Each structure stands twice: as structure tokens, then as C-alpha cells.
PDB file of C-alpha atoms in Angstrom:
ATOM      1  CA  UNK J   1      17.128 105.037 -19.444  1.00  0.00           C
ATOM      2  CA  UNK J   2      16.546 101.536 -20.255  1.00  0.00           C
ATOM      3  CA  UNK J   3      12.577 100.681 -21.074  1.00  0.00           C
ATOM      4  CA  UNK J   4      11.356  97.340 -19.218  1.00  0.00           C
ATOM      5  CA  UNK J   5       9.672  95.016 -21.747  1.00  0.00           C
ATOM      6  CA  UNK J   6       6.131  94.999 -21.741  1.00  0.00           C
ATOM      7  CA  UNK J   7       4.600  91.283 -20.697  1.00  0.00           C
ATOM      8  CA  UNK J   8       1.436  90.365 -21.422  1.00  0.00           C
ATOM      9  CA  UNK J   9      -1.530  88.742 -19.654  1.00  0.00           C
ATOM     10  CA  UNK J  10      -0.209  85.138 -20.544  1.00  0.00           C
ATOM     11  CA  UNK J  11       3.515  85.650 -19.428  1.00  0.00           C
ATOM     12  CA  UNK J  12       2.887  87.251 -16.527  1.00  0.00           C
ATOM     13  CA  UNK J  13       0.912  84.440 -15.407  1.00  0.00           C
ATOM     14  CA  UNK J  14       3.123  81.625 -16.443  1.00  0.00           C
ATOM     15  CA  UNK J  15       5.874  83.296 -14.358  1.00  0.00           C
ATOM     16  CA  UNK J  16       3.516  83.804 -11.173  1.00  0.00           C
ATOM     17  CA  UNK J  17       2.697  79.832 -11.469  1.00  0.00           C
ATOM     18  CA  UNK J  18       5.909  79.084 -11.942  1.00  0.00           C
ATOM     19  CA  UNK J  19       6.756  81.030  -8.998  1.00  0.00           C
ATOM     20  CA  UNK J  20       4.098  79.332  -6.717  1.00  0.00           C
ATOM     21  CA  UNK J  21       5.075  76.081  -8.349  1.00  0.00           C
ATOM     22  CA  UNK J  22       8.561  76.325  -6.838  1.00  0.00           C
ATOM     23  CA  UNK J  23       7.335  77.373  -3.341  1.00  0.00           C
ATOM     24  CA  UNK J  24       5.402  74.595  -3.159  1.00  0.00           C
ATOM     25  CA  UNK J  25       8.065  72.454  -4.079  1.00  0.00           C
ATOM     26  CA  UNK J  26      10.498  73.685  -1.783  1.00  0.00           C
ATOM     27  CA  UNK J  27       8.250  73.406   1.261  1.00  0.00           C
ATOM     28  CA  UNK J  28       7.520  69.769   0.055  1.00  0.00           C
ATOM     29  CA  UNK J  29      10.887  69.236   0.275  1.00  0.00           C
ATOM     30  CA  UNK J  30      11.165  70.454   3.472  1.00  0.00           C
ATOM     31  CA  UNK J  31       8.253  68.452   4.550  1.00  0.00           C
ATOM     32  CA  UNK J  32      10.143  65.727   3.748  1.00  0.00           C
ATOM     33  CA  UNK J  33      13.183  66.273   5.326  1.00  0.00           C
ATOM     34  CA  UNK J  34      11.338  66.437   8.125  1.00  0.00           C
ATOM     35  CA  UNK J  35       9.312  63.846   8.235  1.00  0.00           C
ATOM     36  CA  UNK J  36      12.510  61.700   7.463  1.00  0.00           C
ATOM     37  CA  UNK J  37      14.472  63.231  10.423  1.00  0.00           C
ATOM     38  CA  UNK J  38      11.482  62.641  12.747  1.00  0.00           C
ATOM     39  CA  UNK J  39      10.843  58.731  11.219  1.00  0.00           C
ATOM     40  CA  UNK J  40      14.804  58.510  11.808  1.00  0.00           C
ATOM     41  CA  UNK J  41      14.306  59.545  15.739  1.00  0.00           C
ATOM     42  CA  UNK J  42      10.827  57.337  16.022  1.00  0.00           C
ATOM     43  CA  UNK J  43      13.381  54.180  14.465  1.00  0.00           C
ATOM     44  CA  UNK J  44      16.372  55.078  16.900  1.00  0.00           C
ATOM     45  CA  UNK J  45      13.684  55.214  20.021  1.00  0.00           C
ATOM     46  CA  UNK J  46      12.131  51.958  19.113  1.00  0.00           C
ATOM     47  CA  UNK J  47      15.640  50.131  18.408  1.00  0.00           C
ATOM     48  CA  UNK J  48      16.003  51.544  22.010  1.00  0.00           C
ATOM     49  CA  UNK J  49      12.704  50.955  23.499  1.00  0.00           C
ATOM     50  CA  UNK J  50      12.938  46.857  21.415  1.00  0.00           C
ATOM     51  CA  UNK J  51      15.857  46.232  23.822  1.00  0.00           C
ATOM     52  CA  UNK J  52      15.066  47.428  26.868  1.00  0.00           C
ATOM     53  CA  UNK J  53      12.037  45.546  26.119  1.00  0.00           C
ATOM     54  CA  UNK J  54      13.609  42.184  24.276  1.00  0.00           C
ATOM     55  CA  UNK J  55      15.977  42.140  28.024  1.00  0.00           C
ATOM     56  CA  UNK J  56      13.167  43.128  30.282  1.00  0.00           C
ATOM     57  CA  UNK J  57      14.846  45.114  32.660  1.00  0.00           C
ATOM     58  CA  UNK J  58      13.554  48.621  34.215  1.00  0.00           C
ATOM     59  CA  UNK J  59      15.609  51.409  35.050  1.00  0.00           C
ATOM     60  CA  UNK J  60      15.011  52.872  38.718  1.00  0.00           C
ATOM     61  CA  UNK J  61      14.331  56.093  39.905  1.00  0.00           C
ATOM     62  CA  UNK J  62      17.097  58.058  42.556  1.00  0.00           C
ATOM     63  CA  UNK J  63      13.850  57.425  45.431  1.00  0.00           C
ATOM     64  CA  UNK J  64      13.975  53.753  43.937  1.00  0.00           C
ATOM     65  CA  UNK J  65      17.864  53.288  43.812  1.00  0.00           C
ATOM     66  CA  UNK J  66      17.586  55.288  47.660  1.00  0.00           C
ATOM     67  CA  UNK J  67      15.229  52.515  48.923  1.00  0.00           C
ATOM     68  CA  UNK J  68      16.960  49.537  47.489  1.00  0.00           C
ATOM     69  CA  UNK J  69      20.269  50.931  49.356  1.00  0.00           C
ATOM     70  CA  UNK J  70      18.735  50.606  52.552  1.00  0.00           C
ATOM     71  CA  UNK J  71      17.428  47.327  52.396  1.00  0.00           C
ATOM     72  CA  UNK J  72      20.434  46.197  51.244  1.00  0.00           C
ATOM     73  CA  UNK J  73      22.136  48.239  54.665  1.00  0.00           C
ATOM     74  CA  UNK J  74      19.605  46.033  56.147  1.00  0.00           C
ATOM     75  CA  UNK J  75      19.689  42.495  54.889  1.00  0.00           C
ATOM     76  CA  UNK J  76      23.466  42.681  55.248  1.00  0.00           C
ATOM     77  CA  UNK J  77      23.220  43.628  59.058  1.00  0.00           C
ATOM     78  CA  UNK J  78      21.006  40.455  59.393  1.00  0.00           C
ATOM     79  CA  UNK J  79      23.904  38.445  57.897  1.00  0.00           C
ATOM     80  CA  UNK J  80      26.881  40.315  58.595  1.00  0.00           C
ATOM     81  CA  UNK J  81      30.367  38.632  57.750  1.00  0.00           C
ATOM     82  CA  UNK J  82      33.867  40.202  57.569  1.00  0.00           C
ATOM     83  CA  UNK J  83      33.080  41.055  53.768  1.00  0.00           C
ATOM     84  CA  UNK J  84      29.842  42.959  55.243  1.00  0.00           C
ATOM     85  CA  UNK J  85      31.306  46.696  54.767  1.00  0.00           C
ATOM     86  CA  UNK J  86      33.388  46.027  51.791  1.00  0.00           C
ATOM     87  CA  UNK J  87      29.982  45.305  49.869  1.00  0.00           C
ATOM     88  CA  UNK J  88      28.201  48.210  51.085  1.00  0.00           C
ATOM     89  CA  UNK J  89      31.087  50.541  50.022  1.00  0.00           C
ATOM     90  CA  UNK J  90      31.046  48.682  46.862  1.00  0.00           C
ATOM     91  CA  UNK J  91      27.381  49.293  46.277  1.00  0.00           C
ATOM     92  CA  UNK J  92      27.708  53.181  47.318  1.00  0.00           C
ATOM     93  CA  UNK J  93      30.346  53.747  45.177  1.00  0.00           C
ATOM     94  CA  UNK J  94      28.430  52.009  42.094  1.00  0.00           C
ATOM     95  CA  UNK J  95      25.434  54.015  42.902  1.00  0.00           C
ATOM     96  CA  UNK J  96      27.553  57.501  42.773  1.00  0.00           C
ATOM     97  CA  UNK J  97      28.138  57.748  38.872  1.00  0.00           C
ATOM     98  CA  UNK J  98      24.663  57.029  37.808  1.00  0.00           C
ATOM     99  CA  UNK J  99      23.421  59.080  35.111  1.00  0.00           C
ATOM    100  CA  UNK J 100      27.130  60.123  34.784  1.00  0.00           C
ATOM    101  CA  UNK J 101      28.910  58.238  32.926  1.00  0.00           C
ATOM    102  CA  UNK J 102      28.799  57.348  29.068  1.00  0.00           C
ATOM    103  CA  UNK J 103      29.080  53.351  27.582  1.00  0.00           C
ATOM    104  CA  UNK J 104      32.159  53.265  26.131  1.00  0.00           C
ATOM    105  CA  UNK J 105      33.284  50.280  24.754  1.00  0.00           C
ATOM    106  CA  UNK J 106      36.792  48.948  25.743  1.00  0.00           C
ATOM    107  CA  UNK J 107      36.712  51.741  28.422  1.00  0.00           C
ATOM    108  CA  UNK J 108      38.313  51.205  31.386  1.00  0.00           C
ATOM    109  CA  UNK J 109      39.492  53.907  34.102  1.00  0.00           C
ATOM    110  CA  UNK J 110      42.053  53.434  37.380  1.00  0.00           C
ATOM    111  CA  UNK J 111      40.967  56.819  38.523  1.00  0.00           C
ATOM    112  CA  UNK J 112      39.736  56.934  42.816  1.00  0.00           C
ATOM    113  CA  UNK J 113      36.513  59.590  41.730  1.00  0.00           C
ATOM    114  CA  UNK J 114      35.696  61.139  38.674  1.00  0.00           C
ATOM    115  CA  UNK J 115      37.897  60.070  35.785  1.00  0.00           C
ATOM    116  CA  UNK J 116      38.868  63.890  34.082  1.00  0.00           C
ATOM    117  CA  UNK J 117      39.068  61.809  30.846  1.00  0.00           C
ATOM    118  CA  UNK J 118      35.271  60.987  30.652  1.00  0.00           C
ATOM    119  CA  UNK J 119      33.098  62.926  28.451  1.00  0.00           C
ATOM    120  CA  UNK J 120      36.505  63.192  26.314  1.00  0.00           C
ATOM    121  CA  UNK J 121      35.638  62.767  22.575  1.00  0.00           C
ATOM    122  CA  UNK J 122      38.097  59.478  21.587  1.00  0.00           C
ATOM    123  CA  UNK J 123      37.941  57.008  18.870  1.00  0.00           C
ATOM    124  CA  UNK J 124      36.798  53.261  20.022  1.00  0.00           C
ATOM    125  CA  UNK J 125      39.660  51.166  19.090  1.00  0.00           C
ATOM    126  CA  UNK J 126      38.321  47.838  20.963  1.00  0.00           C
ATOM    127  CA  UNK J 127      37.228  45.689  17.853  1.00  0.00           C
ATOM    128  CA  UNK J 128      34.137  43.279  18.872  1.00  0.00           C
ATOM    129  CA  UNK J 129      31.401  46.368  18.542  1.00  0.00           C
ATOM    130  CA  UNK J 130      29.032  48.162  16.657  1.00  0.00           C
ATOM    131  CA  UNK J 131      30.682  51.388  17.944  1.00  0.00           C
ATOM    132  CA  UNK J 132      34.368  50.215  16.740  1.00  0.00           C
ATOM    133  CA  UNK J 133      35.952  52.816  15.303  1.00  0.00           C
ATOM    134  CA  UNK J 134      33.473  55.671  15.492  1.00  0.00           C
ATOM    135  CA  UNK J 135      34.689  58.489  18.064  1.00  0.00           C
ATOM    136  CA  UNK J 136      32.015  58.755  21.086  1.00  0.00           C
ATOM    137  CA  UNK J 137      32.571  60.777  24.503  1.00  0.00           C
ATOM    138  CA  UNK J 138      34.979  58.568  26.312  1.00  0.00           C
ATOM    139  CA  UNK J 139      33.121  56.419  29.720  1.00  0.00           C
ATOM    140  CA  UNK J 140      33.383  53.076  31.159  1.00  0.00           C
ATOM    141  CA  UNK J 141      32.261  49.606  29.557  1.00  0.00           C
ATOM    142  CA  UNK J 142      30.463  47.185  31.885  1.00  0.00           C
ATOM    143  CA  UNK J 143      33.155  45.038  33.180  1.00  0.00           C
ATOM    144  CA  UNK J 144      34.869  48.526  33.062  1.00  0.00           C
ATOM    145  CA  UNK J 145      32.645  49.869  35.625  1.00  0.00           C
ATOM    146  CA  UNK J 146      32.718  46.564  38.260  1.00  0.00           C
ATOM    147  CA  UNK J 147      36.891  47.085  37.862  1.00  0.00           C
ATOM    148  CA  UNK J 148      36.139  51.248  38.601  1.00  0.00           C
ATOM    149  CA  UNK J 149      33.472  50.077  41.533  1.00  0.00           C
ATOM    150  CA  UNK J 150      36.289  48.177  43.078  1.00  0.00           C
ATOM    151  CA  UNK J 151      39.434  50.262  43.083  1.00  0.00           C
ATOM    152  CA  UNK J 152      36.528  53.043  44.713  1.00  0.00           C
ATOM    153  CA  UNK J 153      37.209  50.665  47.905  1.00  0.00           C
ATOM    154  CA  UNK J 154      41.050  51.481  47.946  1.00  0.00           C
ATOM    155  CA  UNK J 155      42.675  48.524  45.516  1.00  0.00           C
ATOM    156  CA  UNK J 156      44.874  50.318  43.129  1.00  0.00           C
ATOM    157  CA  UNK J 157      44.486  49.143  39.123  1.00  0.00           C
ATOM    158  CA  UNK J 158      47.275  46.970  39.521  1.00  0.00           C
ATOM    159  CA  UNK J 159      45.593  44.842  42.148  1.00  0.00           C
ATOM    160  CA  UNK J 160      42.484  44.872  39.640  1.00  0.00           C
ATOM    161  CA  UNK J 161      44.294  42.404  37.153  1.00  0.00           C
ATOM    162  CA  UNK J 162      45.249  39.534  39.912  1.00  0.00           C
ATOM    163  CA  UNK J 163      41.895  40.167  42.080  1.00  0.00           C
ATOM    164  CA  UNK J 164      39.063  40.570  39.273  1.00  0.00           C
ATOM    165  CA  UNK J 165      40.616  40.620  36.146  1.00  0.00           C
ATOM    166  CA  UNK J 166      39.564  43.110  32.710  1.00  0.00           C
ATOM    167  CA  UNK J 167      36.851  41.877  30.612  1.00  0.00           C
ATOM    168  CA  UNK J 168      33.848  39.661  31.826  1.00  0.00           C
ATOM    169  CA  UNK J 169      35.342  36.498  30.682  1.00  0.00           C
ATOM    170  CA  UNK J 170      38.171  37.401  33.787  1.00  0.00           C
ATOM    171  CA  UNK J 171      35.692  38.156  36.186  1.00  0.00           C
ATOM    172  CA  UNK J 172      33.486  35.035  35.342  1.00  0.00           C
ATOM    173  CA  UNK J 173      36.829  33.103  35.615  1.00  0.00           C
ATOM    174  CA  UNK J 174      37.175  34.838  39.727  1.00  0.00           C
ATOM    175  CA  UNK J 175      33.806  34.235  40.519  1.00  0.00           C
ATOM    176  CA  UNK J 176      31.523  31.547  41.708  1.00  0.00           C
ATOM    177  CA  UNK J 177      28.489  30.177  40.747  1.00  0.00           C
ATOM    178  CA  UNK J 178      25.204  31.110  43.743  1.00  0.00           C
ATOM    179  CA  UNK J 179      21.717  30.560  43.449  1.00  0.00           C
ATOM    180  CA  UNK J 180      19.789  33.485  42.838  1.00  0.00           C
ATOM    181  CA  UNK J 181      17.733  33.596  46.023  1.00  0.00           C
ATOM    182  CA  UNK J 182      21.430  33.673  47.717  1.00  0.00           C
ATOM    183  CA  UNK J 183      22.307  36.717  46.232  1.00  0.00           C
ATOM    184  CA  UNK J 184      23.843  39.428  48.456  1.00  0.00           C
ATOM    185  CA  UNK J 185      25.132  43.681  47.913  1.00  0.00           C
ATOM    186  CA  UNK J 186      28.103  43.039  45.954  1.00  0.00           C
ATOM    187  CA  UNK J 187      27.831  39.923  44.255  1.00  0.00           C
ATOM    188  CA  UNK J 188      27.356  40.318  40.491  1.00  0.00           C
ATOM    189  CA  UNK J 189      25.170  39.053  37.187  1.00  0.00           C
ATOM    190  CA  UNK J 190      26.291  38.408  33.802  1.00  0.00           C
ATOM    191  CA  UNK J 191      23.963  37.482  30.524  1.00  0.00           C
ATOM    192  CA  UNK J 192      25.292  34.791  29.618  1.00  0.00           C
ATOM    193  CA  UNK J 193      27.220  31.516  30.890  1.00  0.00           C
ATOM    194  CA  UNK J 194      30.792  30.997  29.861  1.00  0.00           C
ATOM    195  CA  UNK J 195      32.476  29.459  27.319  1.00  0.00           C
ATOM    196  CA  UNK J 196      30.295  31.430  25.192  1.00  0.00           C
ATOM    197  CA  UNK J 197      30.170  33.443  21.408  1.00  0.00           C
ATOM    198  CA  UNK J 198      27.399  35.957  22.357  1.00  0.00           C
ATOM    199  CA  UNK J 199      28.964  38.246  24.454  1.00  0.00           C
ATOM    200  CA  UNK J 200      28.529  39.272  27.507  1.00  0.00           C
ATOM    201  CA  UNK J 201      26.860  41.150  30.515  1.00  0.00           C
ATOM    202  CA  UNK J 202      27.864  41.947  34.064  1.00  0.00           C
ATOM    203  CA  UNK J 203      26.015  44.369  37.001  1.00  0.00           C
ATOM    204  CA  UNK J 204      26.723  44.572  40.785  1.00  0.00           C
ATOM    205  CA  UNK J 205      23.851  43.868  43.276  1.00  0.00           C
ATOM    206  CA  UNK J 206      23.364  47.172  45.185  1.00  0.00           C
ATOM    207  CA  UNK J 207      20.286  46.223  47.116  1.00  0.00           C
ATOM    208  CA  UNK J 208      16.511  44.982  46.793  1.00  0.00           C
ATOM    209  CA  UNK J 209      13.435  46.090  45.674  1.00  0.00           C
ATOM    210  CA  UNK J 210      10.492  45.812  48.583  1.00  0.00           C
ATOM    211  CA  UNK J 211       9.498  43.003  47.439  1.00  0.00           C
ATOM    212  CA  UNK J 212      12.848  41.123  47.635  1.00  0.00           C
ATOM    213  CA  UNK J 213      13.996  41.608  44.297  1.00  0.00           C
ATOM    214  CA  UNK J 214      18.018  42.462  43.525  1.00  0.00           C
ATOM    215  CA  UNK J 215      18.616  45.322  41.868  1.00  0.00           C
ATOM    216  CA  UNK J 216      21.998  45.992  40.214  1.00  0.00           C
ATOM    217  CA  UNK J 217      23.992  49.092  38.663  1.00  0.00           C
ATOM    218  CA  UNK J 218      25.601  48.342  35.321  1.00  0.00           C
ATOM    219  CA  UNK J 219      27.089  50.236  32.361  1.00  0.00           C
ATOM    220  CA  UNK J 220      24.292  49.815  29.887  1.00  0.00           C
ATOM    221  CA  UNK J 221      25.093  50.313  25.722  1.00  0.00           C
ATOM    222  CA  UNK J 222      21.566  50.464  25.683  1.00  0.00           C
ATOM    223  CA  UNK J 223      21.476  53.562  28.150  1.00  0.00           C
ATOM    224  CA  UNK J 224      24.374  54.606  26.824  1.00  0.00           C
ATOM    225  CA  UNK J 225      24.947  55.559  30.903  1.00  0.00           C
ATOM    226  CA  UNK J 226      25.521  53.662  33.987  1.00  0.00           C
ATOM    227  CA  UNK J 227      22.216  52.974  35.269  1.00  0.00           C
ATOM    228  CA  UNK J 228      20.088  50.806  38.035  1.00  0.00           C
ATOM    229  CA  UNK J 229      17.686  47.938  37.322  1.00  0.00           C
ATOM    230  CA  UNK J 230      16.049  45.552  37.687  1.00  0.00           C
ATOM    231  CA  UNK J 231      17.120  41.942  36.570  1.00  0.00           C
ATOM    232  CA  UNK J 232      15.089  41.558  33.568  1.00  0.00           C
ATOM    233  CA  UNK J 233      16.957  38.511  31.245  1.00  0.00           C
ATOM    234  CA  UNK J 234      19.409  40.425  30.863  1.00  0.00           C
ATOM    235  CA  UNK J 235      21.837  39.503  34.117  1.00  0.00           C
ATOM    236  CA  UNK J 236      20.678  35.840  34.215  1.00  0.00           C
ATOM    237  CA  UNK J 237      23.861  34.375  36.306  1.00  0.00           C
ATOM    238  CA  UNK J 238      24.805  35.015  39.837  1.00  0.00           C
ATOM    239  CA  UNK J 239      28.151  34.771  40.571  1.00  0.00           C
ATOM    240  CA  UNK J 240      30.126  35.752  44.170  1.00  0.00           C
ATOM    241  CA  UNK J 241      33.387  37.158  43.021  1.00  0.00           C
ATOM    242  CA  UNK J 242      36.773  35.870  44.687  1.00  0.00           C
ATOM    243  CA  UNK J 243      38.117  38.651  45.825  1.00  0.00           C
ATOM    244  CA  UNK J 244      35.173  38.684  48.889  1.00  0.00           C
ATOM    245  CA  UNK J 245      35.794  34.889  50.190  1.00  0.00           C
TER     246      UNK J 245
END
């Protein structure tokens, strides 16, 4: 049998600091770790929260988005025209994929309900983004979801390209300028005014606040969802799209 060497007083204490020396250096490493993953979150949150903030929009609540549908069921019956039910469908079928969808640049869907394909992990191929190239869970862009709204009403995808066009520069192109107070359900927003290098924004109006305010449901990237809010500066231009005169 093998004899254990003997330490003395002095080694045997080196080796016990040395001991609680690396214990304490492994949980400051973990410490740090963590406090970089949670400073990472806090950053990703405030990018988040600076641009919801920067555009001044707020999203509603399902009572909220409720309420604003029945004003809008009401303002239209005090102004009804032949377009009347063709906006209300529009605005009902914008309303039914909030929360459900994922902002997906370039994405675009000629599926009447649910699209099987979203959620689907797939590579952004659009150039133009942040998000180009990186594989996210497949959903609708914005002027993705107005095209998606539409076809809800019984045009086919084909239809989409003469009547509202892909892309926001198309459906700026078959729409018409209206003053904001003129707004009805159905008529859309964008950011910014064409010709333009910034990029661009576009929402449907699905009804009003109590206070008169339009409301509009739009794929947000900074939701990463489609969502309902309010105007904010971030849909600055109403427009009355073609395909309802």
C-alpha cells in the first residue's frame, strides 16, 4: 500500500486558498456573464422601447382594438357608399392576425386564412434590411400585410399586382392623397411621402379611438407582429387606395 505524503501546516493552506481563490473566480465569472446577458436584454428593450418612442405610436389593447371596430361600424353607416362593406371586411380581416403574425421582411402571402408557411424558419433574401440574410420565422412585411388584408375580401394574388401593387412604392403609386380629418375604415398611412430614400411605412385604418382618432393595423419590425395603433409619426400620409373609387 502506497503511503500519502505528509503536508505540512503551510501547504495545506496554500492549497485551501488556492482552492477558495478559484471559487471565487469562477462565480465572478459567472457574475459577469450575467450581468452582460442581462445589460444585453436592458440594450435590446431600450433599442425597442427608443422607437416606439422616437415614432410615437401606442399599441392597443383587444377591448381597445374591439371599441375602435365599432365606431368605425358606425361612422361608416353615417356615410355609407357602395365601398361601405368592402372596408369593414377589410378592417375585420386586418384585425384577425393580430398578435399572430411575425415581421418578415420581403414576406408576402396569397393564402385566403392562415398562411401554413408562417412561423416557418426561412432565410430573408430581400436585400434593403437589417434582417437580410439572417433566417427568422417566416410572416408578412407591411405592404405584405395590406396585399394579405385584401385578397381576405375574395381578390385572388393575381388581381393584387394590377389593383394594389407589391411594395409601398406600388401602393403609394394606386392611391390618393386625403386630408387626415377625411380619413375613413380602409384607407391607409404611410411614413413617408414618395419619391423618397428613407423607406417606407404603410397601416390600414380599422376604426377610431373615442375621441375621434384613427387607429390602424400594420406589420410592425418594431413589434416584430402585426399590431394596432395609434398614429404616432410614424403613418404621417393618408392616402385612399384605387381599388375603392
Amino acid at each position: 500500500m502506497e503511503n500519502k505524503p505528509v503536508l505540512n501546516r503551510r501547504e495545506v493552506k496554500r492549497q485551501k486558498t488556492a482552492k477558495t481563490m478559484k471559487g471565487a473566480a469562477a462565480r465572478i465569472v459567472i457574475m459577469t456573464a450575467a450581468l452582460l446577458i442581462a445589460s444585453l436584454a436592458v440594450l435590446g428593450i431600450n433599442r425597442l422601447t427608443d422607437y416606439i418612442h422616437e415614432k410615437n405610436y401606442r399599441a392597443l389593447s383587444d377591448e381597445e382594438i374591439a371599441y375602435a371596430l365599432v365606431r368605425g361600424e358606425e361612422k361608416e353607416a353615417e356615410n355609407a357608399d357602395a365601398s361601405s362593406g368592402k372596408r369593414l371586411e377589410l378592417a375585420r380581416a386586418a384585425c384577425s392576425i393580430v398578435g399572430k403574425v411575425s415581421y418578415f421582411w420581403g414576406g408576402k402571402s396569397s393564402a385566403a386564412g392562415v398562411d401554413p408557411a408562417w412561423g416557418e424558419l426561412r432565410e430573408v433574401t430581400s436585400s434593403g434590411s437589417e434582417s437580410s440574410g439572417q433566417v427568422r420565422p417566416y410572416g408578412l412585411d407591411c405592404s405584405g400585410f395590406v396585399s394579405w388584408a385584401f385578397i381576405q375580401l375574395g381578390y385572388d394574388f393575381s388581381e393584387m399586382e394590377t389593383l394594389l401593387g407589391n411594395g409601398t412604392w406600388n401602393q403609394w403609386d394606386r392611391s390618393a392623397d386625403i386630408a387626415y380629418n377625411d380619413i375613413r375604415v380602409g384607407d391607409v398611412a404611410f411614413m413617408n411621402r414618395y419619391p423618397t430614400d428613407q423607406g417606407n411605412h404603410i397601416g390600414i385604418c380599422i376604426g377610431f379611438l373615442e375621441n375621434g382618432e384613427p387607429v390602424f393595423a400594420h406589420c410592425s419590425s418594431s413589434y416584430d407582429n402585426v399590431v394596432v395603433t395609434t398614429r404616432g409619426t410614424a403613418l404621417n400620409y393618408a392616402r385612399r387606395l384605387n381599388i375603392f373609387n
